[in-house]
XYZ file of C-alpha atoms in Angstrom:
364
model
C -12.905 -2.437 30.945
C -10.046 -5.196 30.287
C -10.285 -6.838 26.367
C -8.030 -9.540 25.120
C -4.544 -9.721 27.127
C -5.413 -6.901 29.096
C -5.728 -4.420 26.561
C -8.161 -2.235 27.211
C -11.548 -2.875 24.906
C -11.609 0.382 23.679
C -7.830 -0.341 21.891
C -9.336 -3.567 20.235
C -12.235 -1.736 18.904
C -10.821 0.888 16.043
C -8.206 -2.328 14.942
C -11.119 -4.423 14.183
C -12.995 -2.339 12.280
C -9.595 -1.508 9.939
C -9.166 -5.433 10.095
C -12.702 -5.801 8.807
C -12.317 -2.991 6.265
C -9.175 -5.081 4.839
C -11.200 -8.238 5.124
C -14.059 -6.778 2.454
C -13.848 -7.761 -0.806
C -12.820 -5.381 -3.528
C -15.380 -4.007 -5.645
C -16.089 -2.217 -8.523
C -17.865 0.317 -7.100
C -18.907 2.700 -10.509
C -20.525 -0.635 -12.135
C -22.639 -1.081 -8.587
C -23.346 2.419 -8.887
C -24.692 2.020 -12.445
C -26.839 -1.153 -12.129
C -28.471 0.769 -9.460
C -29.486 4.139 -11.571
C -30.259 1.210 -13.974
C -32.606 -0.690 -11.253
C -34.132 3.121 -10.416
C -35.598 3.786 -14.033
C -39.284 2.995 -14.062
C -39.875 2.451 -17.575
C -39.319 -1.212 -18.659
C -37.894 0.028 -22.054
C -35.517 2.470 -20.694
C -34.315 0.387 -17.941
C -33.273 -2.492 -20.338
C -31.839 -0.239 -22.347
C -29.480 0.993 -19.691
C -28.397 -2.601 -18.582
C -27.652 -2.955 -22.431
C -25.497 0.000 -22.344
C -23.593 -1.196 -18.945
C -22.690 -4.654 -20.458
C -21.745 -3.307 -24.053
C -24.475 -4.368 -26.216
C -25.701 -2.644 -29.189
C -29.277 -1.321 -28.666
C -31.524 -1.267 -31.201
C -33.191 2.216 -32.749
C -36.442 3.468 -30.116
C -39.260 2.783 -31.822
C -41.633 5.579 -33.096
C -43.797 7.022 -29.991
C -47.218 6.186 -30.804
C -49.890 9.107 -31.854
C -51.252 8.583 -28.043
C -48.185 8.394 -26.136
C -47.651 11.756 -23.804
C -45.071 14.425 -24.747
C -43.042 13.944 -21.648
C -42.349 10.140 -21.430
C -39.498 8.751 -19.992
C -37.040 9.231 -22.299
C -34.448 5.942 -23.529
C -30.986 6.683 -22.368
C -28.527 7.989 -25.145
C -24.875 8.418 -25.709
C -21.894 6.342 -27.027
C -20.117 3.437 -24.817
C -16.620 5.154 -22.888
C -15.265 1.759 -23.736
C -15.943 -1.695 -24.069
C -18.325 -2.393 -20.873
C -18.218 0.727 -19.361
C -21.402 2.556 -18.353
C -21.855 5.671 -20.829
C -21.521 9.346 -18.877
C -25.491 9.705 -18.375
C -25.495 6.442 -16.599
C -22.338 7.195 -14.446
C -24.112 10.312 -13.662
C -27.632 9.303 -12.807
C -25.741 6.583 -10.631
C -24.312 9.289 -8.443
C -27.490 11.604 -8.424
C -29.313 8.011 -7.424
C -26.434 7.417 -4.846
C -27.263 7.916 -0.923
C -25.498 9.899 1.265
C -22.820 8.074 2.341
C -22.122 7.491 -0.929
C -22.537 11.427 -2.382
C -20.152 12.484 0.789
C -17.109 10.344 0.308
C -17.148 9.309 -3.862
C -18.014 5.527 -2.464
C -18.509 5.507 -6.700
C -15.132 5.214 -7.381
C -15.904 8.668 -8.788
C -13.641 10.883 -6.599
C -10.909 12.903 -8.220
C -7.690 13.352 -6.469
C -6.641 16.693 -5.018
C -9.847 18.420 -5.557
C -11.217 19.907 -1.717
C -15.176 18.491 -1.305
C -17.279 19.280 1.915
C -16.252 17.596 4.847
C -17.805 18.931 8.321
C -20.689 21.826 8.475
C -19.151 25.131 7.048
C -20.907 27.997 8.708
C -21.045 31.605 10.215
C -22.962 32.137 13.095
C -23.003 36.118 14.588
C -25.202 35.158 17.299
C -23.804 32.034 19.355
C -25.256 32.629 23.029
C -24.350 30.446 25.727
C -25.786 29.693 29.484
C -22.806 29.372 30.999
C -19.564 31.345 29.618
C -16.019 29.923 30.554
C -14.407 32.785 32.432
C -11.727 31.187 34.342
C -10.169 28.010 32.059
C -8.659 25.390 34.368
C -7.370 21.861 33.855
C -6.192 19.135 36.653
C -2.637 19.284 34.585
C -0.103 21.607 36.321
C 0.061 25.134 35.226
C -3.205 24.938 32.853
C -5.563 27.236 35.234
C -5.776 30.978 34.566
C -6.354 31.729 38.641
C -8.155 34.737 37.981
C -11.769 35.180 35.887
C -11.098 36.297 32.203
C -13.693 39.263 30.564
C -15.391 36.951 28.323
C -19.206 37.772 27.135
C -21.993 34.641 26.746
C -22.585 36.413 23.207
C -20.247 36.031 20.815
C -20.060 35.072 17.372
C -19.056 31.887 16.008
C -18.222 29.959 12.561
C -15.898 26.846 11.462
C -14.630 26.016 7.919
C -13.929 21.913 7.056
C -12.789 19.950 3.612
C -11.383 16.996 2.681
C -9.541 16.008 -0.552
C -8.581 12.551 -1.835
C -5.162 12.131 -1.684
C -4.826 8.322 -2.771
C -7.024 5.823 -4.372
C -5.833 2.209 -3.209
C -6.760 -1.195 -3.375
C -7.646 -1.560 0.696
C -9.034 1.805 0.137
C -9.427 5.380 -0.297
C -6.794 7.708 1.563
C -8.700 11.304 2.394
C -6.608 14.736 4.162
C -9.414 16.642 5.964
C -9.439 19.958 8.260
C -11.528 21.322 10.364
C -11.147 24.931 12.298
C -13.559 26.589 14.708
C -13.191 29.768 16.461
C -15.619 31.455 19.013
C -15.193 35.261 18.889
C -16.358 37.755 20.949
C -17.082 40.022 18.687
C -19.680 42.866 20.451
C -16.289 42.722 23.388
C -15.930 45.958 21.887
C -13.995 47.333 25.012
C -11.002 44.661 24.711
C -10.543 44.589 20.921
C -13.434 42.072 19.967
C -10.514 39.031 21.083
C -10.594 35.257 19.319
C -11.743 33.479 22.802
C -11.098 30.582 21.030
C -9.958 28.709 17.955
C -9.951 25.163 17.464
C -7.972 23.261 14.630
C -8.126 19.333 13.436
C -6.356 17.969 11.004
C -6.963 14.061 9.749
C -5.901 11.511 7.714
C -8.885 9.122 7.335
C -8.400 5.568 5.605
C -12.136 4.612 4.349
C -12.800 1.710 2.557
C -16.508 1.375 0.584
C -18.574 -1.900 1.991
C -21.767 -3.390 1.648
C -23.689 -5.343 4.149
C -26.801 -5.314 6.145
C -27.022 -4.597 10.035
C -30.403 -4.207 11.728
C -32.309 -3.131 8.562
C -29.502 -0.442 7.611
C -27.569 -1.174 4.874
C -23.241 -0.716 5.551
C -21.807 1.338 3.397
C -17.966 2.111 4.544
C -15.820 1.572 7.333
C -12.177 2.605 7.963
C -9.417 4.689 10.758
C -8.454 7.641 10.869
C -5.736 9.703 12.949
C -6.408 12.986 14.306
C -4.811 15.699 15.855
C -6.891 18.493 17.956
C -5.564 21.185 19.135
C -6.094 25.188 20.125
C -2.763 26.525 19.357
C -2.313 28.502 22.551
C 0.313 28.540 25.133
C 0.062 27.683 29.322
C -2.370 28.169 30.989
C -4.612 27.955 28.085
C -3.106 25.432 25.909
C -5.424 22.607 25.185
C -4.922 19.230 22.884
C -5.295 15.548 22.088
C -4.428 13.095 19.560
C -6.756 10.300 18.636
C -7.242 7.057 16.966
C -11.024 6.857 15.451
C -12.397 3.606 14.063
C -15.913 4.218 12.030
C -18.484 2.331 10.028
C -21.011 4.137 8.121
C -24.999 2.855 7.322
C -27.509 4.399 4.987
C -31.427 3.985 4.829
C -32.718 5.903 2.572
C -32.583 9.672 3.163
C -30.852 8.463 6.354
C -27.041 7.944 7.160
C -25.831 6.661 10.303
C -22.265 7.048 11.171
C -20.741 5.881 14.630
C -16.941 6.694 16.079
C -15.395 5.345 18.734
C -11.772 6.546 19.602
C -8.584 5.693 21.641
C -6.467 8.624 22.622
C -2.804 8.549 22.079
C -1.207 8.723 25.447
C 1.080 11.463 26.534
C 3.652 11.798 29.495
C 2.827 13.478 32.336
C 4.305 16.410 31.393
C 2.844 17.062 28.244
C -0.498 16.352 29.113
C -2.826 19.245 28.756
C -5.910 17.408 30.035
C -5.397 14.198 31.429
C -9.400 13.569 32.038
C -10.499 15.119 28.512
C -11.738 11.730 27.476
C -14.567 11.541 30.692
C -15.676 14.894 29.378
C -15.408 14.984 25.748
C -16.121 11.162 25.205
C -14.602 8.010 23.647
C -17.118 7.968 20.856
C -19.343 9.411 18.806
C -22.524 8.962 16.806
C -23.522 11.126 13.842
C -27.395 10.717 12.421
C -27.981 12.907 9.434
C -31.301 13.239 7.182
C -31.699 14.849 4.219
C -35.026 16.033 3.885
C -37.373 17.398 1.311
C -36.298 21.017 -0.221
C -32.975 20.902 0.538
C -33.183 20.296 4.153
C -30.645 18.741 6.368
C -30.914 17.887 10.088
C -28.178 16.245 11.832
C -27.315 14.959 15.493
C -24.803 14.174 17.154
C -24.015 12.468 20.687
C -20.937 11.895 22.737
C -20.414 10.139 25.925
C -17.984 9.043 27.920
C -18.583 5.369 28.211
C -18.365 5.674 31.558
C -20.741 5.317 34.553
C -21.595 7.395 38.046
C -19.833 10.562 38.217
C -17.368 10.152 35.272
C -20.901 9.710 32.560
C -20.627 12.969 30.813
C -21.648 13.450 26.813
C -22.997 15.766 24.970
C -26.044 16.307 22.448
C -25.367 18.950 19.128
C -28.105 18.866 16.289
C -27.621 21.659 13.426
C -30.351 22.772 10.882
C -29.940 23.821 7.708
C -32.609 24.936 5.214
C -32.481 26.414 1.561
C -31.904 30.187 1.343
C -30.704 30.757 -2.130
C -28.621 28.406 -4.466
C -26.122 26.947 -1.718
C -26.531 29.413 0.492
C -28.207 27.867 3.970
C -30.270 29.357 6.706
C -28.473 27.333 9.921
C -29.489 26.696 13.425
C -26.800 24.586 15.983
C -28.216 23.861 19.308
C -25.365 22.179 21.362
C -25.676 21.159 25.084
C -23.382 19.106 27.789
C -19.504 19.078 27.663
C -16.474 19.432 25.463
C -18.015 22.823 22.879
C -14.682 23.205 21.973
C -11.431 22.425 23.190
C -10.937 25.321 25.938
C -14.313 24.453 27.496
C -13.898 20.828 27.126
C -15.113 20.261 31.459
C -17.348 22.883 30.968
C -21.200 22.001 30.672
C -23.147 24.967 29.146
C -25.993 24.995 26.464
C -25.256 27.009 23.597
C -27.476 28.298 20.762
C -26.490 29.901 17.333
C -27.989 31.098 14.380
C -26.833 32.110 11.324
C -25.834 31.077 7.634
C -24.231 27.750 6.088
C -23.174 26.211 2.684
C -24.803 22.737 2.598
C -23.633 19.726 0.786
C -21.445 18.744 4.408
C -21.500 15.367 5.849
């Protein structure tokens, strides 16, 4: 599919969304987080007294509760000014409890402090990851990338990743994050052969995400931004595997919902460099991530990957993890994954995959 001058549309995509992310006007996002906790207290008293506090006026004494008023009314917010104008520490705070997802994951607040690793991707151990269809004998349509003979690997194995991201820069056009992500699939009951790594996967980033705020189709925008990312297994020919990507994204919110969509352009190599020249009509061009957190502590998320292609080169691929309280962050966790691309060694593979097993939640 051609765009403007040729380019292909999928180029055009991830520079418009970092032209509209420059385009937004700046905000101050802790005051917008304020007057909402202030807009979320129910009791008329207490809620002016909070926009009082925001814009630096003195508030007056509470009055005496009356004889008849219950024991555990809402309570009028308390605590000294930080400075002239700015909200007091209990508003600040009840602004980020009251803050949605989006807004929780990636400090939208303006609350983020630099340097200090937050959740980033699912972190998780699970020691029974079963698959229909195990990878025995790795190929690619590159030169040299096929293994030629079938490899001892068990559909059992165990499984787990690890993911953070830290703030590295708070600018004007936005906030600068690092992130990492690294998966490995380990056949751990391969007793026979020294329980091997089958696989690891690593990804570093540097993401560029600016806060926003605008309506589409009864979602509310929340951030958009790029990001650059390298993806990799680390190993050498026949089983080396990699790609380097460009990702545009724009993130929604309604209310215990979040809504974040990727598309990508991959950074061309030569010929000879190439581990897998068709990765992108098996692992996809783009992404969609729908996340809900539900009552108790609950978390479900999906995601789905296609191609963006049509007749034999429309491939994807469907993953939805549960997580559910255990004990303080500990998480029960379920991943069900099916279609192509489970990690970067299997990326032409299609298999379905189920694992179960424990998670600390608080990822986005």
């Amino acid at each position: 599919m051609e765009g403007v001058h040729g380019l292909p549309a999928r180029a055009i995509l991830p520079a418009a969304l970092l032209a509209a992310a420059l385009a937004l006007p700046a905000q101050g996002r802790a005051e917008e987080g304020a007057v909402q906790a202030c807009l979320r207290i129910d009791d008329d008293a207490a809620r002016l007294a909070c926009f009082d506090r925001l814009h630096g006026r003195s508030v007056p004494p509470p009055r005496p509760a009356l004889a008849s008023s219950p024991p555990d009314a809402v309570a009028e917010p308390s605590g000294s000014l930080d400075g002239p104008g700015q909200p007091t520490l209990q508003v600040r705070e009840a602004a980020r409890a009251a803050a949605g997802p989006l807004t929780q994951a990636w400090l939208l607040d303006g609350s983020g402090t630099p340097f200090r690793l937050v959740p980033y991707r699912p972190i998780y151990i699970l020691p029974l990851s079963a698959t229909d269809n195990i990878n025995r004998r790795p190929d690619s349509p590159a030169p040299g990338h096929s293994t030629g003979v079938d490899l001892p690997n068990r559909s059992v194995e165990a499984k787990f990743q690890i993911s953070a991201k830290t703030l590295a820069w708070e600018a004007p056009f936005g906030d600068l994050w690092i992130a990492y992500t690294q998966s490995s699939r380990w056949q751990l009951y391969q007793g026979d052969i020294s329980r091997p790594f089958r696989e690891t996967n690593y990804e570093p980033e540097i993401i560029l995400n600016r806060a926003a705020d605008f309506g589409l189709l009864g979602w509310r925008g929340r951030m958009v931004g790029l990001s650059l990312s390298h993806q990799s297994n680390g190993r050498a020919l026949p089983l080396s595997r990699s790609w380097n990507r460009v990702i545009g994204h724009i993130g929604l919110e309604r209310d215990a919902w979040s809504l974040v969509i990727r598309p990508w352009f991959r950074i061309r190599e030569s010929a000879d460099q190439d581990d897998n020249p068709d990765i992108e009509d098996h692992m996809g061009r783009a992404d969609l991530t729908l996340r809900r957190e539900g009552s108790a502590g609950q978390l479900l998320a999906l995601r789905l990957r296609h191609s963006l292609r049509g007749g034999d080169r429309s491939r994807g691929s469907a993953e939805l993890d549960w997580a559910f309280p255990l004990t303080g962050r500990l998480h029960g966790f379920v991943q069900l994954f099916s279609g192509y691309g489970e990690s970067m060694i299997d990326y032409n593979i299609r298999q379905t995959r189920l694992g179960v097993g424990l998670s600390l939640a608080g990822w986005h």
